[in-house]
Amino acid sequence: MKRINNIPTFVINIIRTIPLQAIFLTAYTVSISLLPAFRTLATAGFIDTATTIFAGENSVSYIYLPIFLIGISIIYENTVPVLKRLADTSSRNMLRLTWRAEMLEKKACLEYRYLEDKESCDLIDRVCSNIEDKIQHYFQSILNGIGLLIS
């Protein structure tokens, strides 16, 4: 594992460690950010189609597509978070297997004088504990920022 000096290096290391989960979580963030706009367009299409049907300009069969799109957005909104939780758990396990082992190896290679000093030892424990949760939280913060930019 290379040293994380900037965000692009961090993201590249995450993609190398958990490629499928990173792609899924990125796609999830983008799609959830676009979902309100999609639902608004589907609802507007429904209202427009219903208005033209009541005016007698269209047949009733034209209303099925807007209803289908609204239904798809509702189903998507309720089922995909379950898959996201599954991807989060899977990524946490993969990070635990790779990054925690490397962090413990680096911690074991420290010189004794650093472990003897109470302040240095406390600092090392704070930085090294639950490293996979910290990495996952940092990656999720980046994805949340991307989601805010999109929406």
N, CA, C and O atoms as a DFTB+ gen file, in Angstrom:
604 C
 N C O
     1  1       0.848      -1.178       0.000
     2  2       0.000       0.000       0.000
     3  2       0.888       1.234       0.000
     4  3       1.836       1.335       0.780
     5  1       0.571       2.164      -0.879
     6  2       1.335       3.394      -0.942
     7  2       0.789       4.386       0.070
     8  3      -0.340       4.263       0.545
     9  1       1.602       5.353       0.380
    10  2       1.189       6.399       1.303
    11  2       0.132       7.279       0.647
    12  3       0.246       7.628      -0.528
    13  1      -0.877       7.628       1.397
    14  2      -1.969       8.450       0.875
    15  2      -1.596       9.916       1.079
    16  3      -1.609      10.427       2.199
    17  1      -1.263      10.584      -0.034
    18  2      -0.885      11.987       0.042
    19  2      -1.996      12.905      -0.437
    20  3      -2.057      14.068      -0.038
    21  1      -2.864      12.399      -1.278
    22  2      -3.929      13.235      -1.807
    23  2      -5.148      12.370      -2.128
    24  3      -5.093      11.143      -2.047
    25  1      -6.223      13.016      -2.485
    26  2      -7.480      12.310      -2.727
    27  2      -7.393      11.377      -3.925
    28  3      -7.850      10.239      -3.816
    29  1      -6.828      11.792      -5.080
    30  2      -6.777      10.840      -6.204
    31  2      -6.013       9.554      -5.869
    32  3      -6.428       8.473      -6.287
    33  1      -4.928       9.650      -5.138
    34  2      -4.182       8.454      -4.747
    35  2      -5.031       7.587      -3.830
    36  3      -5.026       6.362      -3.953
    37  1      -5.752       8.205      -2.922
    38  2      -6.630       7.462      -2.019
    39  2      -7.709       6.723      -2.798
    40  3      -7.969       5.546      -2.545
    41  1      -8.334       7.412      -3.744
    42  2      -9.402       6.794      -4.530
    43  2      -8.852       5.645      -5.371
    44  3      -9.502       4.606      -5.490
    45  1      -7.680       5.812      -5.950
    46  2      -7.064       4.737      -6.731
    47  2      -6.781       3.531      -5.835
    48  3      -7.019       2.393      -6.240
    49  1      -6.280       3.765      -4.633
    50  2      -6.031       2.650      -3.709
    51  2      -7.332       1.953      -3.298
    52  3      -7.367       0.730      -3.162
    53  1      -8.386       2.723      -3.105
    54  2      -9.687       2.129      -2.771
    55  2     -10.189       1.275      -3.931
    56  3     -10.672       0.162      -3.724
    57  1     -10.072       1.803      -5.160
    58  2     -10.553       1.052      -6.321
    59  2      -9.742      -0.225      -6.509
    60  3     -10.288      -1.242      -6.936
    61  1      -8.461      -0.189      -6.202
    62  2      -7.649      -1.402      -6.292
    63  2      -8.031      -2.417      -5.212
    64  3      -7.984      -3.625      -5.447
    65  1      -8.404      -1.936      -4.049
    66  2      -8.745      -2.828      -2.944
    67  2     -10.147      -3.411      -3.089
    68  3     -10.345      -4.616      -2.937
    69  1     -11.119      -2.548      -3.384
    70  2     -12.517      -2.994      -3.492
    71  2     -13.109      -2.488      -4.816
    72  3     -13.932      -1.573      -4.798
    73  1     -12.718      -3.049      -5.940
    74  2     -13.141      -2.483      -7.233
    75  2     -14.652      -2.549      -7.479
    76  3     -15.257      -1.544      -7.849
    77  1     -15.257      -3.700      -7.282
    78  2     -16.692      -3.827      -7.564
    79  2     -17.533      -2.991      -6.608
    80  3     -18.508      -2.356      -7.011
    81  1     -17.146      -3.001      -5.348
    82  2     -17.903      -2.224      -4.363
    83  2     -17.767      -0.722      -4.635
    84  3     -18.737       0.024      -4.502
    85  1     -16.565      -0.282      -5.014
    86  2     -16.359       1.140      -5.292
    87  2     -17.174       1.586      -6.496
    88  3     -17.758       2.670      -6.488
    89  1     -17.215       0.753      -7.531
    90  2     -18.008       1.093      -8.712
    91  2     -19.496       1.122      -8.357
    92  3     -20.216       2.035      -8.762
    93  1     -19.956       0.122      -7.600
    94  2     -21.365       0.089      -7.223
    95  2     -21.721       1.285      -6.340
    96  3     -22.755       1.918      -6.554
    97  1     -20.886       1.603      -5.355
    98  2     -21.195       2.717      -4.461
    99  2     -21.177       4.052      -5.205
   100  3     -21.970       4.942      -4.896
   101  1     -20.284       4.198      -6.175
   102  2     -20.258       5.418      -6.984
   103  2     -21.517       5.509      -7.844
   104  3     -22.143       6.565      -7.928
   105  1     -21.882       4.403      -8.479
   106  2     -23.103       4.391      -9.299
   107  2     -24.336       4.646      -8.430
   108  3     -25.264       5.335      -8.853
   109  1     -24.346       4.093      -7.222
   110  2     -25.461       4.316      -6.302
   111  2     -25.571       5.806      -5.947
   112  3     -26.662       6.375      -5.961
   113  1     -24.446       6.418      -5.635
   114  2     -24.460       7.831      -5.268
   115  2     -24.958       8.694      -6.413
   116  3     -25.763       9.601      -6.200
   117  1     -24.493       8.425      -7.620
   118  2     -24.931       9.196      -8.788
   119  2     -26.423       8.982      -9.042
   120  3     -27.155       9.941      -9.288
   121  1     -26.873       7.725      -8.984
   122  2     -28.280       7.449      -9.281
   123  2     -29.220       8.018      -8.227
   124  3     -30.290       8.527      -8.561
   125  1     -28.836       7.938      -6.972
   126  2     -29.684       8.507      -5.912
   127  2     -29.724      10.034      -6.017
   128  3     -30.729      10.655      -5.671
   129  1     -28.643      10.631      -6.490
   130  2     -28.632      12.082      -6.669
   131  2     -29.540      12.504      -7.825
   132  3     -30.138      13.580      -7.795
   133  1     -29.636      11.650      -8.839
   134  2     -30.472      11.971      -9.995
   135  2     -31.924      11.531      -9.827
   136  3     -32.780      11.936     -10.613
   137  1     -32.214      10.718      -8.830
   138  2     -33.555      10.173      -8.649
   139  2     -34.639      11.243      -8.437
   140  3     -35.717      11.107      -9.015
   141  1     -34.413      12.295      -7.643
   142  2     -35.472      13.311      -7.507
   143  2     -35.819      13.988      -8.835
   144  3     -36.988      14.269      -9.100
   145  1     -34.815      14.250      -9.667
   146  2     -35.086      14.859     -10.969
   147  2     -35.871      13.899     -11.858
   148  3     -36.801      14.305     -12.555
   149  1     -35.486      12.613     -11.827
   150  2     -36.198      11.607     -12.613
   151  2     -37.645      11.499     -12.159
   152  3     -38.556      11.442     -12.985
   153  1     -37.858      11.470     -10.857
   154  2     -39.222      11.347     -10.335
   155  2     -40.055      12.581     -10.679
   156  3     -41.245      12.466     -10.971
   157  1     -39.438      13.749     -10.645
   158  2     -40.155      14.976     -11.017
   159  2     -40.570      14.939     -12.482
   160  3     -41.692      15.311     -12.825
   161  1     -39.651      14.483     -13.356
   162  2     -39.990      14.383     -14.775
   163  2     -41.072      13.332     -15.024
   164  3     -41.960      13.535     -15.852
   165  1     -40.995      12.216     -14.310
   166  2     -42.016      11.180     -14.471
   167  2     -43.379      11.673     -13.993
   168  3     -44.397      11.391     -14.624
   169  1     -43.400      12.402     -12.891
   170  2     -44.661      12.941     -12.376
   171  2     -45.218      14.002     -13.324
   172  3     -46.424      14.057     -13.563
   173  1     -44.346      14.832     -13.854
   174  2     -44.796      15.842     -14.818
   175  2     -45.352      15.178     -16.077
   176  3     -46.351      15.626     -16.639
   177  1     -44.685      14.096     -16.513
   178  2     -45.195      13.358     -17.665
   179  2     -46.553      12.742     -17.388
   180  3     -47.425      12.720     -18.256
   181  1     -46.730      12.236     -16.161
   182  2     -48.019      11.665     -15.766
   183  2     -49.111      12.733     -15.794
   184  3     -50.197      12.511     -16.330
   185  1     -48.813      13.881     -15.215
   186  2     -49.810      14.959     -15.173
   187  2     -50.135      15.447     -16.582
   188  3     -51.299      15.682     -16.909
   189  1     -49.115      15.596     -17.408
   190  2     -49.323      16.045     -18.781
   191  2     -50.157      15.037     -19.571
   192  3     -51.074      15.408     -20.305
   193  1     -49.824      13.762     -19.409
   194  2     -50.574      12.721     -20.112
   195  2     -52.008      12.641     -19.606
   196  3     -52.938      12.506     -20.402
   197  1     -52.196      12.723     -18.295
   198  2     -53.554      12.686     -17.733
   199  2     -54.377      13.873     -18.227
   200  3     -55.567      13.729     -18.503
   201  1     -53.761      15.025     -18.339
   202  2     -54.464      16.218     -18.829
   203  2     -54.886      16.028     -20.284
   204  3     -56.006      16.371     -20.663
   205  1     -53.977      15.476     -21.101
   206  2     -54.345      15.274     -22.511
   207  2     -55.396      14.175     -22.674
   208  3     -56.200      14.224     -23.605
   209  1     -55.398      13.189     -21.781
   210  2     -56.429      12.146     -21.839
   211  2     -57.791      12.728     -21.489
   212  3     -58.786      12.438     -22.153
   213  1     -57.833      13.552     -20.440
   214  2     -59.113      14.155     -20.052
   215  2     -59.607      15.163     -21.089
   216  3     -60.807      15.407     -21.208
   217  1     -58.671      15.742     -21.835
   218  2     -59.068      16.669     -22.895
   219  2     -59.515      15.914     -24.150
   220  3     -60.056      16.515     -25.079
   221  1     -59.286      14.598     -24.175
   222  2     -59.707      13.792     -25.302
   223  2     -58.693      13.739     -26.428
   224  3     -59.015      13.258     -27.515
   225  1     -57.471      14.220     -26.200
   226  2     -56.455      14.245     -27.252
   227  2     -55.693      12.926     -27.353
   228  3     -55.160      12.619     -28.419
   229  1     -55.622      12.139     -26.284
   230  2     -54.900      10.866     -26.261
   231  2     -55.808       9.774     -25.721
   232  3     -56.819      10.049     -25.076
   233  1     -55.430       8.526     -25.995
   234  2     -56.166       7.401     -25.428
   235  2     -55.591       7.063     -24.048
   236  3     -54.536       7.560     -23.652
   237  1     -56.304       6.223     -23.350
   238  2     -55.912       5.853     -21.984
   239  2     -54.600       5.074     -21.974
   240  3     -53.902       5.072     -20.960
   241  1     -54.252       4.424     -23.059
   242  2     -53.033       3.607     -23.093
   243  2     -51.763       4.437     -22.940
   244  3     -50.717       3.881     -22.605
   245  1     -51.816       5.735     -23.171
   246  2     -50.633       6.580     -23.026
   247  2     -50.244       6.820     -21.560
   248  3     -49.127       7.259     -21.286
   249  1     -51.137       6.541     -20.633
   250  2     -50.862       6.797     -19.214
   251  2     -49.990       5.720     -18.587
   252  3     -49.431       5.934     -17.511
   253  1     -49.861       4.563     -19.239
   254  2     -49.129       3.450     -18.640
   255  2     -47.627       3.725     -18.495
   256  3     -47.033       3.334     -17.491
   257  1     -47.017       4.374     -19.452
   258  2     -45.578       4.648     -19.362
   259  2     -45.240       5.569     -18.180
   260  3     -44.327       5.245     -17.421
   261  1     -45.928       6.693     -17.991
   262  2     -45.610       7.508     -16.806
   263  2     -45.850       6.778     -15.480
   264  3     -45.077       6.936     -14.535
   265  1     -46.919       5.981     -15.412
   266  2     -47.166       5.211     -14.191
   267  2     -46.057       4.195     -13.979
   268  3     -45.602       4.001     -12.852
   269  1     -45.614       3.539     -15.057
   270  2     -44.513       2.576     -14.978
   271  2     -43.230       3.252     -14.493
   272  3     -42.522       2.696     -13.653
   273  1     -42.924       4.442     -15.010
   274  2     -41.705       5.152     -14.603
   275  2     -41.756       5.572     -13.135
   276  3     -40.752       5.484     -12.427
   277  1     -42.903       6.021     -12.687
   278  2     -43.046       6.378     -11.267
   279  2     -42.901       5.129     -10.401
   280  3     -42.242       5.167      -9.362
   281  1     -43.506       4.033     -10.820
   282  2     -43.381       2.778     -10.076
   283  2     -41.942       2.285     -10.030
   284  3     -41.482       1.820      -8.987
   285  1     -41.231       2.379     -11.141
   286  2     -39.817       1.972     -11.172
   287  2     -38.994       2.820     -10.205
   288  3     -38.127       2.294      -9.506
   289  1     -39.254       4.115     -10.158
   290  2     -38.485       4.974      -9.246
   291  2     -38.775       4.625      -7.787
   292  3     -37.871       4.673      -6.954
   293  1     -40.008       4.280      -7.470
   294  2     -40.355       3.896      -6.097
   295  2     -39.694       2.572      -5.734
   296  3     -39.139       2.427      -4.645
   297  1     -39.755       1.601      -6.653
   298  2     -39.111       0.306      -6.405
   299  2     -37.608       0.479      -6.249
   300  3     -37.003      -0.113      -5.356
   301  1     -37.002       1.289      -7.116
   302  2     -35.563       1.528      -7.059
   303  2     -35.169       2.160      -5.723
   304  3     -34.195       1.755      -5.089
   305  1     -35.938       3.147      -5.321
   306  2     -35.628       3.855      -4.075
   307  2     -35.727       2.944      -2.852
   308  3     -35.035       3.170      -1.859
   309  1     -36.572       1.924      -2.910
   310  2     -36.761       1.056      -1.756
   311  2     -35.911      -0.205      -1.775
   312  3     -35.705      -0.810      -0.723
   313  1     -35.413      -0.621      -2.925
   314  2     -34.634      -1.860      -2.976
   315  2     -33.136      -1.641      -3.048
   316  3     -32.380      -2.447      -2.506
   317  1     -32.681      -0.588      -3.692
   318  2     -31.248      -0.389      -3.873
   319  2     -30.518      -0.085      -2.554
   320  3     -29.367      -0.501      -2.424
   321  1     -31.100       0.602      -1.578
   322  2     -30.382       0.772      -0.316
   323  2     -30.010      -0.538       0.374
   324  3     -29.007      -0.600       1.085
   325  1     -30.804      -1.575       0.169
   326  2     -30.458      -2.885       0.731
   327  2     -29.172      -3.399       0.086
   328  3     -28.292      -3.925       0.767
   329  1     -29.074      -3.242      -1.229
   330  2     -27.850      -3.635      -1.929
   331  2     -26.667      -2.766      -1.517
   332  3     -25.532      -3.240      -1.471
   333  1     -26.930      -1.493      -1.216
   334  2     -25.857      -0.614      -0.760
   335  2     -25.305      -1.080       0.587
   336  3     -24.093      -1.081       0.801
   337  1     -26.194      -1.471       1.484
   338  2     -25.734      -1.979       2.778
   339  2     -24.912      -3.248       2.609
   340  3     -23.927      -3.455       3.318
   341  1     -25.312      -4.092       1.675
   342  2     -24.545      -5.292       1.375
   343  2     -23.162      -4.939       0.826
   344  3     -22.165      -5.552       1.209
   345  1     -23.102      -3.956      -0.066
   346  2     -21.811      -3.510      -0.610
   347  2     -20.957      -2.868       0.475
   348  3     -19.739      -3.047       0.486
   349  1     -21.580      -2.119       1.395
   350  2     -20.833      -1.523       2.512
   351  2     -20.214      -2.606       3.394
   352  3     -19.052      -2.505       3.787
   353  1     -20.987      -3.627       3.698
   354  2     -20.474      -4.712       4.531
   355  2     -19.347      -5.462       3.825
   356  3     -18.328      -5.790       4.432
   357  1     -19.542      -5.720       2.567
   358  2     -18.515      -6.414       1.791
   359  2     -17.238      -5.587       1.703
   360  3     -16.140      -6.125       1.844
   361  1     -17.374      -4.286       1.470
   362  2     -16.182      -3.430       1.385
   363  2     -15.485      -3.322       2.735
   364  3     -14.256      -3.295       2.797
   365  1     -16.254      -3.259       3.813
   366  2     -15.646      -3.204       5.140
   367  2     -14.841      -4.475       5.415
   368  3     -13.749      -4.410       5.979
   369  1     -15.376      -5.623       5.019
   370  2     -14.654      -6.885       5.212
   371  2     -13.384      -6.937       4.372
   372  3     -12.344      -7.386       4.854
   373  1     -13.454      -6.486       3.129
   374  2     -12.262      -6.481       2.267
   375  2     -11.211      -5.513       2.801
   376  3     -10.019      -5.820       2.795
   377  1     -11.649      -4.359       3.256
   378  2     -10.705      -3.393       3.828
   379  2     -10.069      -3.944       5.097
   380  3      -8.884      -3.735       5.356
   381  1     -10.869      -4.646       5.875
   382  2     -10.348      -5.242       7.100
   383  2      -9.270      -6.274       6.774
   384  3      -8.249      -6.347       7.457
   385  1      -9.494      -7.054       5.751
   386  2      -8.515      -8.079       5.371
   387  2      -7.209      -7.476       4.850
   388  3      -6.129      -7.992       5.138
   389  1      -7.303      -6.403       4.098
   390  2      -6.100      -5.868       3.456
   391  2      -5.437      -4.767       4.272
   392  3      -4.255      -4.873       4.599
   393  1      -6.161      -3.729       4.602
   394  2      -5.544      -2.553       5.200
   395  2      -5.215      -2.758       6.673
   396  3      -4.202      -2.249       7.153
   397  1      -6.052      -3.496       7.396
   398  2      -5.759      -3.713       8.810
   399  2      -4.506      -4.574       8.967
   400  3      -3.678      -4.314       9.840
   401  1      -4.369      -5.586       8.133
   402  2      -3.180      -6.433       8.201
   403  2      -1.927      -5.620       7.906
   404  3      -0.907      -5.780       8.575
   405  1      -2.004      -4.758       6.914
   406  2      -0.836      -3.931       6.592
   407  2      -0.544      -2.925       7.705
   408  3       0.616      -2.655       8.016
   409  1      -1.590      -2.377       8.297
   410  2      -1.383      -1.426       9.392
   411  2      -0.771      -2.121      10.604
   412  3       0.099      -1.551      11.262
   413  1      -1.204      -3.329      10.908
   414  2      -0.620      -4.077      12.024
   415  2       0.837      -4.435      11.737
   416  3       1.672      -4.428      12.641
   417  1       1.137      -4.747      10.482
   418  2       2.518      -5.045      10.109
   419  2       3.407      -3.820      10.300
   420  3       4.522      -3.932      10.810
   421  1       2.919      -2.667       9.896
   422  2       3.694      -1.435      10.075
   423  2       3.834      -1.076      11.549
   424  3       4.877      -0.584      11.980
   425  1       2.787      -1.323      12.309
   426  2       2.835      -1.049      13.743
   427  2       3.847      -1.973      14.424
   428  3       4.546      -1.554      15.346
   429  1       3.927      -3.219      13.976
   430  2       4.877      -4.170      14.557
   431  2       6.319      -3.812      14.211
   432  3       7.241      -4.178      14.940
   433  1       6.518      -3.104      13.109
   434  2       7.875      -2.736      12.690
   435  2       8.391      -1.465      13.371
   436  3       9.544      -1.079      13.178
   437  1       7.538      -0.817      14.166
   438  2       7.974       0.410      14.829
   439  2       9.087       0.110      15.837
   440  3       9.165      -0.973      16.417
   441  1       9.915       1.091      16.012
   442  2      10.987       0.929      16.992
   443  2      10.407       0.942      18.407
   444  3       9.352       1.524      18.658
   445  1      11.099       0.308      19.293
   446  2      10.632       0.167      20.664
   447  2      10.502       1.522      21.355
   448  3       9.629       1.697      22.204
   449  1      11.351       2.474      21.006
   450  2      11.319       3.779      21.689
   451  2      10.001       4.512      21.454
   452  3       9.585       5.302      22.300
   453  1       9.325       4.265      20.306
   454  2       8.034       4.898      20.054
   455  2       6.935       4.259      20.890
   456  3       6.008       4.936      21.335
   457  1       7.043       2.974      21.097
   458  2       6.039       2.285      21.898
   459  2       6.249       2.516      23.390
   460  3       5.327       2.355      24.190
   461  1       7.477       2.896      23.756
   462  2       7.783       3.142      25.159
   463  2       7.217       4.488      25.614
   464  3       6.828       4.634      26.772
   465  1       7.169       5.468      24.715
   466  2       6.652       6.791      25.025
   467  2       5.120       6.739      25.051
   468  3       4.492       6.321      24.079
   469  1       4.523       7.168      26.176
   470  2       3.071       7.073      26.343
   471  2       2.329       7.917      25.314
   472  3       1.335       7.454      24.755
   473  1       2.777       9.135      25.047
   474  2       2.095      10.001      24.085
   475  2       2.163       9.425      22.672
   476  3       1.170       9.445      21.944
   477  1       3.320       8.918      22.286
   478  2       3.460       8.316      20.950
   479  2       2.599       7.064      20.832
   480  3       1.980       6.829      19.795
   481  1       2.560       6.276      21.871
   482  2       1.765       5.058      21.861
   483  2       0.275       5.383      21.756
   484  3      -0.453       4.714      21.023
   485  1      -0.188       6.413      22.488
   486  2      -1.588       6.834      22.392
   487  2      -1.922       7.331      20.987
   488  3      -2.988       7.028      20.452
   489  1      -1.007       8.094      20.394
   490  2      -1.210       8.599      19.039
   491  2      -1.291       7.444      18.039
   492  3      -2.153       7.448      17.160
   493  1      -0.420       6.479      18.163
   494  2      -0.423       5.318      17.267
   495  2      -1.719       4.535      17.423
   496  3      -2.295       4.095      16.428
   497  1      -2.182       4.356      18.641
   498  2      -3.431       3.625      18.871
   499  2      -4.634       4.352      18.285
   500  3      -5.534       3.716      17.737
   501  1      -4.658       5.684      18.395
   502  2      -5.769       6.447      17.834
   503  2      -5.782       6.361      16.316
   504  3      -6.845       6.234      15.708
   505  1      -4.615       6.430      15.706
   506  2      -4.534       6.401      14.247
   507  2      -4.798       5.006      13.704
   508  3      -5.457       4.861      12.674
   509  1      -4.305       3.996      14.368
   510  2      -4.372       2.629      13.846
   511  2      -5.656       1.888      14.190
   512  3      -5.968       0.889      13.541
   513  1      -6.398       2.331      15.169
   514  2      -7.592       1.574      15.557
   515  2      -8.711       1.786      14.535
   516  3      -8.925       2.900      14.055
   517  1      -9.416       0.711      14.214
   518  2     -10.542       0.726      13.273
   519  2     -10.200       1.429      11.960
   520  3     -10.953       2.281      11.487
   521  1      -9.080       1.072      11.388
   522  2      -8.620       1.746      10.173
   523  2      -9.596       1.550       9.019
   524  3      -9.778       2.456       8.205
   525  1     -10.229       0.371       8.936
   526  2     -11.150       0.128       7.818
   527  2     -12.385       1.013       7.915
   528  3     -12.918       1.444       6.893
   529  1     -12.851       1.291       9.143
   530  2     -13.999       2.189       9.305
   531  2     -13.633       3.617       8.914
   532  3     -14.431       4.325       8.300
   533  1     -12.422       4.032       9.271
   534  2     -11.982       5.384       8.911
   535  2     -11.837       5.529       7.403
   536  3     -12.230       6.547       6.833
   537  1     -11.277       4.521       6.759
   538  2     -11.103       4.568       5.307
   539  2     -12.465       4.564       4.615
   540  3     -12.685       5.330       3.677
   541  1     -13.373       3.713       5.067
   542  2     -14.691       3.651       4.461
   543  2     -15.460       4.953       4.682
   544  3     -16.171       5.414       3.789
   545  1     -15.322       5.542       5.861
   546  2     -15.988       6.816       6.140
   547  2     -15.435       7.920       5.237
   548  3     -16.199       8.744       4.734
   549  1     -14.132       7.943       5.029
   550  2     -13.504       8.943       4.179
   551  2     -13.976       8.777       2.731
   552  3     -14.284       9.764       2.064
   553  1     -14.033       7.538       2.245
   554  2     -14.509       7.283       0.886
   555  2     -15.976       7.670       0.751
   556  3     -16.375       8.232      -0.268
   557  1     -16.776       7.378       1.761
   558  2     -18.189       7.755       1.730
   559  2     -18.343       9.275       1.735
   560  3     -19.263       9.800       1.107
   561  1     -17.462       9.985       2.429
   562  2     -17.502      11.449       2.418
   563  2     -17.211      12.002       1.028
   564  3     -17.827      12.977       0.598
   565  1     -16.269      11.375       0.328
   566  2     -15.979      11.786      -1.048
   567  2     -17.197      11.546      -1.934
   568  3     -17.556      12.401      -2.743
   569  1     -17.832      10.385      -1.784
   570  2     -19.023      10.085      -2.579
   571  2     -20.177      11.026      -2.241
   572  3     -20.924      11.423      -3.135
   573  1     -20.335      11.387      -0.981
   574  2     -21.376      12.336      -0.597
   575  2     -21.130      13.693      -1.230
   576  3     -22.073      14.363      -1.650
   577  1     -19.870      14.104      -1.302
   578  2     -19.527      15.362      -1.974
   579  2     -19.878      15.318      -3.450
   580  3     -20.389      16.294      -4.000
   581  1     -19.605      14.185      -4.097
   582  2     -19.972      14.022      -5.502
   583  2     -21.494      14.080      -5.651
   584  3     -22.009      14.703      -6.579
   585  1     -22.197      13.439      -4.747
   586  2     -23.671      13.466      -4.775
   587  2     -24.224      14.863      -4.618
   588  3     -25.199      15.223      -5.278
   589  1     -23.616      15.656      -3.755
   590  2     -24.065      17.035      -3.577
   591  2     -23.811      17.872      -4.825
   592  3     -24.626      18.725      -5.179
   593  1     -22.687      17.633      -5.491
   594  2     -22.393      18.363      -6.716
   595  2     -23.385      18.014      -7.818
   596  3     -23.771      18.879      -8.605
   597  1     -23.794      16.764      -7.878
   598  2     -24.736      16.343      -8.921
   599  2     -26.132      16.880      -8.659
   600  3     -26.801      17.359      -9.575
   601  1     -26.573      16.803      -7.411
   602  2     -27.929      17.262      -7.111
   603  2     -27.925      18.738      -6.845
   604  3     -28.975      19.318      -6.571
